[in-house]
Structure formats: C-alpha cells, structure tokens
CSV table of C-alpha atoms in Angstrom, one decimal:
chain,number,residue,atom,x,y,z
A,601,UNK,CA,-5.1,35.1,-67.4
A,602,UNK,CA,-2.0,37.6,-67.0
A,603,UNK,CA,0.4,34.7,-65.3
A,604,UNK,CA,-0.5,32.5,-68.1
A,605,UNK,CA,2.2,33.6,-70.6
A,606,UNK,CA,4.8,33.4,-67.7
A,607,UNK,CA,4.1,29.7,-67.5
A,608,UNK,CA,6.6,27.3,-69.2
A,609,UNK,CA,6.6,24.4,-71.2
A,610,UNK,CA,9.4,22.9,-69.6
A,611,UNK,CA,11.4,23.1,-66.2
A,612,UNK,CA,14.9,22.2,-66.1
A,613,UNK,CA,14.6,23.2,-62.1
A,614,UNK,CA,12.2,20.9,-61.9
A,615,UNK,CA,13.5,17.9,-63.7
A,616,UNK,CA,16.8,17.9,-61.6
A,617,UNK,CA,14.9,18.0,-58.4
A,618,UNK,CA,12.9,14.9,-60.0
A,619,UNK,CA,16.3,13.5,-60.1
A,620,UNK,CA,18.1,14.3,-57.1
A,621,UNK,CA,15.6,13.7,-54.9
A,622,UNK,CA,15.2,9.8,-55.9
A,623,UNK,CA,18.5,8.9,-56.5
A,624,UNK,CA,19.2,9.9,-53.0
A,625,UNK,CA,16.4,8.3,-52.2
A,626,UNK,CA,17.1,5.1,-53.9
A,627,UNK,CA,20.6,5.0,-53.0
A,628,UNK,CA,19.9,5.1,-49.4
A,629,UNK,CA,17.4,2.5,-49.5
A,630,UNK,CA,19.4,0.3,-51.8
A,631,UNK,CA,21.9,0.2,-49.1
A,632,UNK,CA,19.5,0.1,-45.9
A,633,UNK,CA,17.6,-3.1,-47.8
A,634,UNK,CA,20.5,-5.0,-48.7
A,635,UNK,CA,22.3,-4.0,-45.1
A,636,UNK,CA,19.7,-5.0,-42.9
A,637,UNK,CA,19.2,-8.6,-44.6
A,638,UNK,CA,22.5,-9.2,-44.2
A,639,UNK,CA,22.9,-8.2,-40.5
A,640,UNK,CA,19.4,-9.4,-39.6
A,641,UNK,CA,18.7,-12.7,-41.9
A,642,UNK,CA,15.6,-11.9,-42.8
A,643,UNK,CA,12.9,-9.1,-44.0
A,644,UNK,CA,11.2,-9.0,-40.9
A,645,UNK,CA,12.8,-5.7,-40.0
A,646,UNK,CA,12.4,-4.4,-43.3
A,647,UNK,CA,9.0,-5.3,-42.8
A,648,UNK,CA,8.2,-3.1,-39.8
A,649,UNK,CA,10.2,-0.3,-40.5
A,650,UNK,CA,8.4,0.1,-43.8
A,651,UNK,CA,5.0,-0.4,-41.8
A,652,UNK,CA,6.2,2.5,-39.4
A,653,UNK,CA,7.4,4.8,-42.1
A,654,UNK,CA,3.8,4.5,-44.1
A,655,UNK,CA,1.7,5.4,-40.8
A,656,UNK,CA,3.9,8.0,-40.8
A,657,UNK,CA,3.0,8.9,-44.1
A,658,UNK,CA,-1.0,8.3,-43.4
A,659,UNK,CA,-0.2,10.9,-40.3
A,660,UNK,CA,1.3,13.4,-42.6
A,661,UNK,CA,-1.0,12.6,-45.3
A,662,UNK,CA,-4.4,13.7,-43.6
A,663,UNK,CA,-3.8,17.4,-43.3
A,664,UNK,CA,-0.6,18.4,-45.8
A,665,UNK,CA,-2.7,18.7,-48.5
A,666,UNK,CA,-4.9,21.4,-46.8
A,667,UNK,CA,-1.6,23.4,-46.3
A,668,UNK,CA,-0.8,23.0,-49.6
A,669,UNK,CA,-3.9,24.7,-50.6
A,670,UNK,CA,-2.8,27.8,-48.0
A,671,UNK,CA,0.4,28.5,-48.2
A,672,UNK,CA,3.6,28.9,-50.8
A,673,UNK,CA,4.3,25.1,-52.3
A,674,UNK,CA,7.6,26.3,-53.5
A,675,UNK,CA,8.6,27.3,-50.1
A,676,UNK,CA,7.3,24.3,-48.1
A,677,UNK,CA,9.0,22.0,-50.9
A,678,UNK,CA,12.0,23.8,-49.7
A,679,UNK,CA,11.6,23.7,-45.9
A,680,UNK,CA,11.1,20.0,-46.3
A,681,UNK,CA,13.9,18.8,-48.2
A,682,UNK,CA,16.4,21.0,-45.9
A,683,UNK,CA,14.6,19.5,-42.8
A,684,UNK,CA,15.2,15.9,-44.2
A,685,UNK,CA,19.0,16.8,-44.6
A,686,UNK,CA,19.6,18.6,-41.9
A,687,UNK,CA,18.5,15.0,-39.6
A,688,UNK,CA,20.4,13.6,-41.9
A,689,UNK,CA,23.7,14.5,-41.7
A,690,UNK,CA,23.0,14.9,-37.6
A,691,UNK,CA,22.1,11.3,-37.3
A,692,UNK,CA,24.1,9.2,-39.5
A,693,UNK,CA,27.3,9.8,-37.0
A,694,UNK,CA,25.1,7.8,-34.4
A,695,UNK,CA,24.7,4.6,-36.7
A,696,UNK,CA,26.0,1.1,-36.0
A,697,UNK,CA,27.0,0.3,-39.3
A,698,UNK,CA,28.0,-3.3,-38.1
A,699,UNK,CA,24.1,-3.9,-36.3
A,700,UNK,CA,22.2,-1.3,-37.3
A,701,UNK,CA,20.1,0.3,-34.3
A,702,UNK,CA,16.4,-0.5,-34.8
A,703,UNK,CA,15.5,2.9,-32.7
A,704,UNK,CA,18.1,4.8,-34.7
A,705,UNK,CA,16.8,3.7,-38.2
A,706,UNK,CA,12.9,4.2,-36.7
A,707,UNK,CA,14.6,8.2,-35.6
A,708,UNK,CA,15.7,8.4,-39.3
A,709,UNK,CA,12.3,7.2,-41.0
A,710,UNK,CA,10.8,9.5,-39.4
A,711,UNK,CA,13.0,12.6,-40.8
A,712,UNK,CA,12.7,11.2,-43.6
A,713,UNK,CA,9.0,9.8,-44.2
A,714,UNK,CA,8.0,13.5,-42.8
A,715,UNK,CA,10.6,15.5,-45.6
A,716,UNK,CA,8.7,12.7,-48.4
A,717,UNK,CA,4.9,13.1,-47.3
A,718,UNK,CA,5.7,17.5,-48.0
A,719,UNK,CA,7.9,17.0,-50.6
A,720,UNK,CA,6.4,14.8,-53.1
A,721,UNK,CA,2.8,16.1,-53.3
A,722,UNK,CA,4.1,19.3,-53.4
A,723,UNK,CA,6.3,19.1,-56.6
A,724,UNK,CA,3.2,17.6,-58.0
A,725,UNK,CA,0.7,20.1,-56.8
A,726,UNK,CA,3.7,22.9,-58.4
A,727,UNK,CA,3.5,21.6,-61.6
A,728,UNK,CA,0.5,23.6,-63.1
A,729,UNK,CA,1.9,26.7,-61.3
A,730,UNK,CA,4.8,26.5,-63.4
A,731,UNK,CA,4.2,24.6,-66.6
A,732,UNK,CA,1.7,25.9,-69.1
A,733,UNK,CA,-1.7,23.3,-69.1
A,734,UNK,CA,-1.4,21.7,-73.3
A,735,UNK,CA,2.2,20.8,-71.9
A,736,UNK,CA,1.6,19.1,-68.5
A,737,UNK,CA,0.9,15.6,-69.9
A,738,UNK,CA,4.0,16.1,-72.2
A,739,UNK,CA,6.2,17.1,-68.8
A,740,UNK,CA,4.6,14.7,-66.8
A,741,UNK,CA,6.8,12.0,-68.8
A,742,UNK,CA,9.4,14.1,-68.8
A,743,UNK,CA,9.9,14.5,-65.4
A,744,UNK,CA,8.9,10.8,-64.4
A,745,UNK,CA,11.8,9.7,-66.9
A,746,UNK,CA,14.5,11.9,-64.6
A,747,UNK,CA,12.7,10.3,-61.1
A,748,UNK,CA,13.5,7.0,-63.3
A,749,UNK,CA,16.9,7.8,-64.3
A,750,UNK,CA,17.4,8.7,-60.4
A,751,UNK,CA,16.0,5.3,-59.8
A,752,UNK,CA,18.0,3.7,-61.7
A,753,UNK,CA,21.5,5.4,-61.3
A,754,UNK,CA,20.9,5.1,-57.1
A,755,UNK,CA,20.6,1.0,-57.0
A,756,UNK,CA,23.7,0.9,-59.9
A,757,UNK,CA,26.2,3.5,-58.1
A,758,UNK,CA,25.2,1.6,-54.6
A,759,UNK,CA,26.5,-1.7,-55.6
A,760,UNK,CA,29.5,-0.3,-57.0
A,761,UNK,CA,30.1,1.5,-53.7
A,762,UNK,CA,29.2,-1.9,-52.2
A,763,UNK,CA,32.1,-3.1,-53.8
A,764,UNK,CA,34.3,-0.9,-51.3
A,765,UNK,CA,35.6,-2.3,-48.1
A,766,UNK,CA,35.7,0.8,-46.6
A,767,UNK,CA,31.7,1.7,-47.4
A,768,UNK,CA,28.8,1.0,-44.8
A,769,UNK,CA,25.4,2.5,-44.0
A,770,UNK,CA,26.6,5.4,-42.4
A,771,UNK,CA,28.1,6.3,-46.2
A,772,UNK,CA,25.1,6.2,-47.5
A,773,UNK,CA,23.5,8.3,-44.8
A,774,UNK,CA,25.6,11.0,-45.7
A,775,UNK,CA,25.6,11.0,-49.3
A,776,UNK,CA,21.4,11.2,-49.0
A,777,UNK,CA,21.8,13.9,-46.3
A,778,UNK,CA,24.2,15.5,-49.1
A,779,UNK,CA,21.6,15.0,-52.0
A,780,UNK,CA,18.6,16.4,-50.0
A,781,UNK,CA,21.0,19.6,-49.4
A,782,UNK,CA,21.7,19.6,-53.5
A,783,UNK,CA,17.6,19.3,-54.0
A,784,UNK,CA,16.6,22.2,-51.9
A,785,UNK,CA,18.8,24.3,-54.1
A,786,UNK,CA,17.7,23.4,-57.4
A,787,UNK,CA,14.2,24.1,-55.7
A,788,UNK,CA,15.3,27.8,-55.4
A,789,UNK,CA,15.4,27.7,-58.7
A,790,UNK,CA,12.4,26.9,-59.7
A,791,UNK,CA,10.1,29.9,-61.9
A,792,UNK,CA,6.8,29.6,-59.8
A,793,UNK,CA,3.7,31.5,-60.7
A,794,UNK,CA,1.2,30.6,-57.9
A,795,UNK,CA,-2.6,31.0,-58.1
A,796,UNK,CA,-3.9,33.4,-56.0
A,797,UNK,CA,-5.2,31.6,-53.0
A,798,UNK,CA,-9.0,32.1,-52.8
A,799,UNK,CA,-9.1,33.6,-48.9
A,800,UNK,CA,-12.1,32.1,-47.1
A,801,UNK,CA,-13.4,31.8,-43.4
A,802,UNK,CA,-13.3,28.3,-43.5
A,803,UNK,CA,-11.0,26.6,-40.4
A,804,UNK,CA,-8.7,24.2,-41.6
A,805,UNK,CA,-10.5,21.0,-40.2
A,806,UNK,CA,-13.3,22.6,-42.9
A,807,UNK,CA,-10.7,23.1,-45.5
A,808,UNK,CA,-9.5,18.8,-45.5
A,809,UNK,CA,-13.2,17.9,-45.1
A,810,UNK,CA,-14.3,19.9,-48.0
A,811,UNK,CA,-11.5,18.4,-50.0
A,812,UNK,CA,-12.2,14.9,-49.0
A,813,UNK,CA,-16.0,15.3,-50.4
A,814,UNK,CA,-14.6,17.0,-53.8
A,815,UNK,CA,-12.3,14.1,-54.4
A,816,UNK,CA,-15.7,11.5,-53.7
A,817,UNK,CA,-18.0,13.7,-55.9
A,818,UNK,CA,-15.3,13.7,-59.2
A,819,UNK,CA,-15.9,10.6,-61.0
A,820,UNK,CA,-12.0,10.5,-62.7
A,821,UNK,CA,-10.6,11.6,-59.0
A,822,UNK,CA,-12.5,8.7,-57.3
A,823,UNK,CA,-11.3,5.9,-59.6
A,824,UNK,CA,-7.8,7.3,-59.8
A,825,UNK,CA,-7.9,6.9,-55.6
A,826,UNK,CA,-9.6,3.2,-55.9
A,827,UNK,CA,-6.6,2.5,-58.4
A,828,UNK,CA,-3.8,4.0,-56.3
A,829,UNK,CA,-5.0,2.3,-53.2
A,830,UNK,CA,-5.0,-1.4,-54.6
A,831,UNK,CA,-2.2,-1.4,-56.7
A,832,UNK,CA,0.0,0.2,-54.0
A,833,UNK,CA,-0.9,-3.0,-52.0
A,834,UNK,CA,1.1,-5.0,-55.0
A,835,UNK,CA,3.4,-2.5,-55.3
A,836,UNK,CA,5.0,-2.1,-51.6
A,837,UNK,CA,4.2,-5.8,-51.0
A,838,UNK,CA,6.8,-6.5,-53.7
A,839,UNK,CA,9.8,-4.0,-52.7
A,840,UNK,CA,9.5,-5.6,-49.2
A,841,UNK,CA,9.7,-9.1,-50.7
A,842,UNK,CA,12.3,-8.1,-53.5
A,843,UNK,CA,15.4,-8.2,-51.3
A,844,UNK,CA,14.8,-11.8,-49.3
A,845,UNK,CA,13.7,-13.0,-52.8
A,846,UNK,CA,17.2,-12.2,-54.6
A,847,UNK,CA,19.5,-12.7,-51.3
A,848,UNK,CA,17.7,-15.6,-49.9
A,849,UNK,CA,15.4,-17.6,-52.2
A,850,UNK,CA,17.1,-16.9,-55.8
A,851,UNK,CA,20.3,-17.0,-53.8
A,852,UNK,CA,21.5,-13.9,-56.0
A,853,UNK,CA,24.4,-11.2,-55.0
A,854,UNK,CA,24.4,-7.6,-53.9
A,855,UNK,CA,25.7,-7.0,-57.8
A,856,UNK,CA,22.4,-9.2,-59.0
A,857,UNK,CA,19.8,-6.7,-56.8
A,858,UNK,CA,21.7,-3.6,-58.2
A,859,UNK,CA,21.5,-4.3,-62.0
A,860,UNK,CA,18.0,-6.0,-61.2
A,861,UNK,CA,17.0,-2.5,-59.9
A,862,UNK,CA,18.9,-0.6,-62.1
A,863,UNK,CA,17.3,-2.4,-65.4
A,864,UNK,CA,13.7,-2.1,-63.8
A,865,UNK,CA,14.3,2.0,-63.4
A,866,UNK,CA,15.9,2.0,-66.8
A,867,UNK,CA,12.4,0.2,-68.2
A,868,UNK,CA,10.4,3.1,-66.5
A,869,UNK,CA,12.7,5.2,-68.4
A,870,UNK,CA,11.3,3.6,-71.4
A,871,UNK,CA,7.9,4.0,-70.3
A,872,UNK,CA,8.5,7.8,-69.7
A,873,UNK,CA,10.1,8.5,-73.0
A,874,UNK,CA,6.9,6.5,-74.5
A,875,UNK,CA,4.5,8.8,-72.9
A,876,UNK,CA,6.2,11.7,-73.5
A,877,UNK,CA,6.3,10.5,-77.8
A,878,UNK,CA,2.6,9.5,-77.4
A,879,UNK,CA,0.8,11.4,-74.9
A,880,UNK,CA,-2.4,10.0,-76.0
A,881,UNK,CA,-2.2,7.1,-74.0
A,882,UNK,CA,-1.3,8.6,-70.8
A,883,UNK,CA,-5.0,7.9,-69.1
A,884,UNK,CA,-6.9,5.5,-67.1
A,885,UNK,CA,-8.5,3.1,-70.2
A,886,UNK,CA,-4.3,2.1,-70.4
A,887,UNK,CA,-3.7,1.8,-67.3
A,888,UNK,CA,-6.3,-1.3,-67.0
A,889,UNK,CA,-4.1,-2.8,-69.5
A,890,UNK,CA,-0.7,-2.4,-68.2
A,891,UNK,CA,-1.9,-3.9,-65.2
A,892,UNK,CA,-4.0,-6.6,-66.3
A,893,UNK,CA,-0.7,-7.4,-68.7
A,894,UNK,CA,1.8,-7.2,-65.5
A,895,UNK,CA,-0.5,-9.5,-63.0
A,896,UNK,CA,-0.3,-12.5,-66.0
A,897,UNK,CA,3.1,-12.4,-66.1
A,898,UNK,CA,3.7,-12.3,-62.1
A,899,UNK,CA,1.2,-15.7,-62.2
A,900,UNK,CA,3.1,-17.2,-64.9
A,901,UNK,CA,6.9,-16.2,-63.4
A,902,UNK,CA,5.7,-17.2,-60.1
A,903,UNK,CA,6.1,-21.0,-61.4
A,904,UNK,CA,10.1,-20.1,-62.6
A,905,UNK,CA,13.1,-21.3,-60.5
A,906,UNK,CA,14.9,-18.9,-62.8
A,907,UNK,CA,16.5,-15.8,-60.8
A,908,UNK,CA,16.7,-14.2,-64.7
A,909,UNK,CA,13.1,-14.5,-64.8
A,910,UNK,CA,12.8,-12.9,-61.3
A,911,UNK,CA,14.9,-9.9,-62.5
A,912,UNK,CA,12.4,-9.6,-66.1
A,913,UNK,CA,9.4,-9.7,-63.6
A,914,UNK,CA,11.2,-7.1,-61.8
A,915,UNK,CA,11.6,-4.7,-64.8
A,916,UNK,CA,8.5,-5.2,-65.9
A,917,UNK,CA,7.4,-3.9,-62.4
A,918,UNK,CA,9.5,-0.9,-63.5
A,919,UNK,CA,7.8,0.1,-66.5
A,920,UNK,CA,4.1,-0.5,-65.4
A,921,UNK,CA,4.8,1.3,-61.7
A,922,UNK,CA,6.7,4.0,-63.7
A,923,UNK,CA,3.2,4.2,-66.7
A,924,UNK,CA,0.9,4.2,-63.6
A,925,UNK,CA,2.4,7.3,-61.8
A,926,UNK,CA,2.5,9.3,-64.9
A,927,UNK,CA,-1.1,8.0,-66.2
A,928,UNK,CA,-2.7,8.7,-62.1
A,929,UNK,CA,-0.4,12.2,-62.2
A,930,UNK,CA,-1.9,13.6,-65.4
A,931,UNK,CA,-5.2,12.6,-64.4
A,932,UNK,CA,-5.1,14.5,-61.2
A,933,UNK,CA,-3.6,17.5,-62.5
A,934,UNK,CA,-6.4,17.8,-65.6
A,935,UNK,CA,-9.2,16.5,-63.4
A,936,UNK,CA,-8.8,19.0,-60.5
A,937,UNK,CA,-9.8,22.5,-59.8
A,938,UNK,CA,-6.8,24.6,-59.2
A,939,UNK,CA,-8.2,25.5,-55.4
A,940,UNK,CA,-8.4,21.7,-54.6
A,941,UNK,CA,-5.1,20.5,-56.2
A,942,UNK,CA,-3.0,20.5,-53.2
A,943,UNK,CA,-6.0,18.6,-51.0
A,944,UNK,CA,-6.4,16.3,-54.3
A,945,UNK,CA,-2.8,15.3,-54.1
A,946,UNK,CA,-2.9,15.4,-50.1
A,947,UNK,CA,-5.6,12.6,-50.4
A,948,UNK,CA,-3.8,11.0,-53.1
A,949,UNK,CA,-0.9,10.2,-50.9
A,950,UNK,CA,-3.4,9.2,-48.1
A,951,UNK,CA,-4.7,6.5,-50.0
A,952,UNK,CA,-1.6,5.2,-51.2
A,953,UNK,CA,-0.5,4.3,-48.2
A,954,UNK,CA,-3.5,3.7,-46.4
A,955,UNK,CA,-2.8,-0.4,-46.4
A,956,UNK,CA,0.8,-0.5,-46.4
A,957,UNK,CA,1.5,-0.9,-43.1
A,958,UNK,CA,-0.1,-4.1,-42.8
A,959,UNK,CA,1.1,-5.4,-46.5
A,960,UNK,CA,4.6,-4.1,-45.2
A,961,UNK,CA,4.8,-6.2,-42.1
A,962,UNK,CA,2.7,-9.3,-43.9
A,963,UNK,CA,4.7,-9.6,-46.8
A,964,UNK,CA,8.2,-9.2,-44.4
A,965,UNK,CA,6.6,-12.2,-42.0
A,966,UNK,CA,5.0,-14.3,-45.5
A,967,UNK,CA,8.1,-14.0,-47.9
A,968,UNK,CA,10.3,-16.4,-46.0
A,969,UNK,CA,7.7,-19.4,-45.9
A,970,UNK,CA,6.3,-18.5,-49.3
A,971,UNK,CA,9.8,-18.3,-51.6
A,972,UNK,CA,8.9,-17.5,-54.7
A,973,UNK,CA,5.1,-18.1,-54.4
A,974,UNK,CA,5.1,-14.6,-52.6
A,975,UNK,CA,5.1,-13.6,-56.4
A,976,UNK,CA,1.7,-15.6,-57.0
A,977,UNK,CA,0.3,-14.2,-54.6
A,978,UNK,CA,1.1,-10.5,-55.8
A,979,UNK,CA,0.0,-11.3,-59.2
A,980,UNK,CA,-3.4,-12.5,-58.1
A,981,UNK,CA,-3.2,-9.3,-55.6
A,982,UNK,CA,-3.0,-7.0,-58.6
A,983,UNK,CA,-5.4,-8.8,-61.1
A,984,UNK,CA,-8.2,-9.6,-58.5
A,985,UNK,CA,-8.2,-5.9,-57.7
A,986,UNK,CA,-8.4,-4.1,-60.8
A,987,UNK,CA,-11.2,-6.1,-61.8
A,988,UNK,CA,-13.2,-5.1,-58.5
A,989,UNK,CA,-12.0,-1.7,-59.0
A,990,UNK,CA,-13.3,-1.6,-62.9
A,991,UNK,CA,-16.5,-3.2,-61.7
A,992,UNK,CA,-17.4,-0.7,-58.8
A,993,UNK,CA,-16.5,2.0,-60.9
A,994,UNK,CA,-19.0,1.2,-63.4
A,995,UNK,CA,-21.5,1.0,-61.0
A,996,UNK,CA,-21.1,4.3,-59.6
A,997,UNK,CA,-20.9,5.5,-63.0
A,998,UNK,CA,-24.0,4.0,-63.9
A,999,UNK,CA,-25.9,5.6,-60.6
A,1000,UNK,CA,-24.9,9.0,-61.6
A,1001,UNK,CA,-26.5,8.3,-65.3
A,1002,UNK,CA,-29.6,7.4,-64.3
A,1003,UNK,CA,-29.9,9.5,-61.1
C-alpha cells in the first residue's frame, strides 16, 4: 500500500523506450527483408531465418518469465538491450552487404532474438510496477501508439535511406546497434517501484511449472494464450509473405513496401489513440470482432489484382495487430496476480511463437506458387481459428459452471 502513491499515471521513460526500441527494430528488418529478396530472389531465406529466430524465441521463452518473477525487471530490460547492441555494432563490420552471409545474419538473429525474448516481456511485466492500476488500460494505448509510431517512422526513413547509393545492410546494422544503445538509456530512466518478491523454497524448474498451471487454471489468461497462439500464425505468416508479394507478385518498388508499411503502423496509431479515447473497448468480446472483420476482408482482397488493395489489406493488418496487442496486454496485466506476472508474460511469448517456425518456413516455400492466394489462405487461417478458439472456450467455460 505505501509504493502505491509513488506509482504514475504516465511514463515518458517508458514511451520512448516503446519507441526506440521498434523503430530500430523495424528499420533493420525493413532493410534485411527488402535486401535479401533482392540478392536471393525469393522468401525462402526469409523464411528460415524467421523460423530460426522464433525457436530462438520458444528457447528463451520457457524460463525468462520465471526470472522475471526473481529478479530486478528494470535491470534485465537494461542488460538485454545493451547485450543486443553491443553484437551489434561488433558484427555488422563482418557483413557482405553485396550477398549477405546466411551464417552471419543466423549470428545476428541470434543477438538479437535473445535481447527481444528479455526485453519485450519485461517492459510489459514493468508496467504495473510503474504506472498506477485505473491508468494501465489508458497507458497501454499510449504506449502501443509510440511502438506504432516507431513502426511506422522505421519502414518510412528506410526507404528514404534506400534511396542513397552509398546505403547497404551494414548501415542499417549500425544504426539498430546505435538505437539499442539509445534504448538502454532511456531505460535508466525509468521510475520503478518493484513488488517485493515473495521469497520461497521453490527451485526454479518449480517456479515455470507453477506458472504454467496458474496460466491453465485463469479462465481470461487461458483464452488470451489460445488467441495469441492462432492469430500469430496469420500474423507472421503474412510479414513473411509481405515482401515477395509487393516485390514479386504485385511487382511494386522498395518506395511501394515503405509507405505500404509506414501507412499500416500509422493505422495502429489510430487504433492506439482509439483505445486510449475509449478504453472500454480494450477487451477480449472486441477483439473477436476486429478479427472476424479483418479475415473477410483478407478473403475478399485475395480475389484483387490491385497492389492498392494489397497495401489497404496491409493497413488494415496494422490496426487489428496494433488493437489485439493492446486488447491481449491489458488483459494480462488486470487478469494476473502480481507474483505471476512475469511467468504470465513469459508464457505469453511462448505461445506466440510456438508455431512460427513452421508457418515461417511454409509461408517462405508457399508464397511463390500461391501469388496472391497466399492472402486467401491467411484469411481463412484467421477466421477458421477464432471460431475454434470461441467455441473451445465456451466449453471450458461451461465445465467450470457446472462442475
């Protein structure tokens, strides 16, 4: 009760790390995307790194949420952004910006996929330790519209850059490794009021069990994971298509992808500053509906030869992707006990990349036979799914009732 008056209602700390961290992020992957179809012909690579970068994550993902639960957040949000930069700025001198080295680019996912799988459930787990609870949902927005704006600004200022002779992937390289440097600082800045840790006897294999059967036995946790899981599928299946789909099939430009990205992060944008003006409907009963509404119109657009209707499919994947991290967030946060939020969000990130190494590498193989039917298949991906998911759900719901 004594921290509770230290808490905030708002974080400028931790809206600029929101920020920094994804445009970095974005602008690096912008470039690595567009770079490797261009030098390789195809999404195959794409395809496999992705799929190597997510069993990363699933690796990461089993026990970081266990040491999130034991030790200082703040700190190990830190270490991980300054271990990320730090391979960074090592590595990019060793590139071969002309043919990227597949080993090279697998070196750097690593670094990279191991600085995301700390650093992302940690500034999520943070949140409640710095911002009062009747303003989380409210911040929630808030700080997905800066991870937006990042989104957006990163795929905009890469094809500028793009536009210079003198720019190649090792530029970008830097500039992330730069970014991840900037990050770590504002995280130093950030006014954290931890929970006391509960100290028990439990080992640490104890620890990620028991928080693996309190995420099962929470009705709202367990749907939120069933959710995450399944729409990620859709969700990563699509990035990995995105690229071939402008480049290849819609026969766009490097200029086309940028603003294409750039409008789809400015839409979550939208969807943020909604949230934030009506926090009522950031839950799960929405969510149903943004997705149902976003699986029609992939169906629908599938059956366009227009790449203007590719690029509003692609914003509209902004704004629902950008409602259903804030919606799945906020439920999370308000759902969980504060001694299991770090193992909540652990699992979280467990399950949302449980699948993608195979959707990764299927999509990278599919996209080139499929075209544009690749976006057919994601729609019916996405719909199919939620309706299982709503079904099972009500079952289990219905089990509880009556047991």
């Amino acid at each position: 009760m004594e921290a509770e008056p230290k808490l905030q209602k708002f974080s400028l700390s931790l809206l600029g790390s929101n920020f920094a961290s994804i445009f970095g992020d974005t602008l690096y992957r912008f470039a690595l995307n567009w770079f490797l179809v261009a030098s390789y012909g195809n999404a195959k690579v794409i395809g496999w790194l992705s799929a190597f970068g997510f069993v990363i994550y699933l690796l990461n993902d089993i026990y970081v949420g266990a040491l999130l639960d034991r030790f200082n957040r703040k700190w190990l949000l830190v270490g991980a952004d300054l271990g990320g930069a730090l391979g960074l700025l090592s590595l990019a001198w060793f590139v071969n910006p002309a043919m990227p080295q597949i080993w090279l680019l697998a070196l750097l996912t690593l670094i990279l996929n191991i600085d995301i799988s700390f650093a992302y459930p940690a500034s999520r787990a943070i949140i409640p330790d710095v911002i009062a609870g009747q303003h989380i949902s409210r911040f929630n927005a808030w700080a997905s519209a800066a991870f937006s704006t990042g989104q957006s600004l990163g795929p905009l200022v890469g094809g500028l850059l793009l536009q210079l002779k003198w720019i190649d992937l090792r530029s970008f390289l830097l500039l992330y490794g730069v970014m991840l440097l900037v990050t770590a600082g504002i995280n130093l800045g950030i006014r954290y009021h931890p929970t006391p840790f509960v100290k028990t006897n439990e080992n640490f294999l104890t620890s990620m069990v028991l928080g693996y059967k309190y995420v099962v036995a929470q009705p709202k946790l367990f749907e939120s994971m069933l959710l995450t899981m399944w729409s990620n599928l859709f969700f990563e299946g699509f990035v990995v298509a995105m690229p071939y789909l402008v480049q290849k099939v819609y026969l766009g430009t490097a200029a086309n992808y940028a603003l294409m990205l750039t409008f789809s992060a400015v839409a979550g944008i939208v969807a943020a500053l909604i949230l934030a003006r009506f926090p009522q409907y950031n839950g799960m009963r929405t969510l149903y509906i943004d997705f149902g509404v976003l699986a029609v119109l992939f169906i629908v657009g599938a059956f366009s030869h227009s790449i203007w209707i590719l690029g509003a499919l692609i914003i509209a994947f902004g704004f629902v992707r950008e409602t259903f991290v804030i919606k799945i967030m906020t439920v999370r946060q308000q759902a969980s006990a504060p001694e299991y939020l770090g193992r909540v969000f652990g699992i979280s990130f467990l399950v949302t990349d449980l699948f993608v190494p195979f959707i990764a590498v299927l999509v990278g193989y599919a996209v080139g036979p499929l075209g544009r039917w690749t976006i057919l298949l994601m729609g019916l991906i996405l719909f199919t799914g939620m309706l299982v998911i709503r079904w099972v759900v009500y079952r289990r719901n219905q089990k509880m009732i009556n047991a």
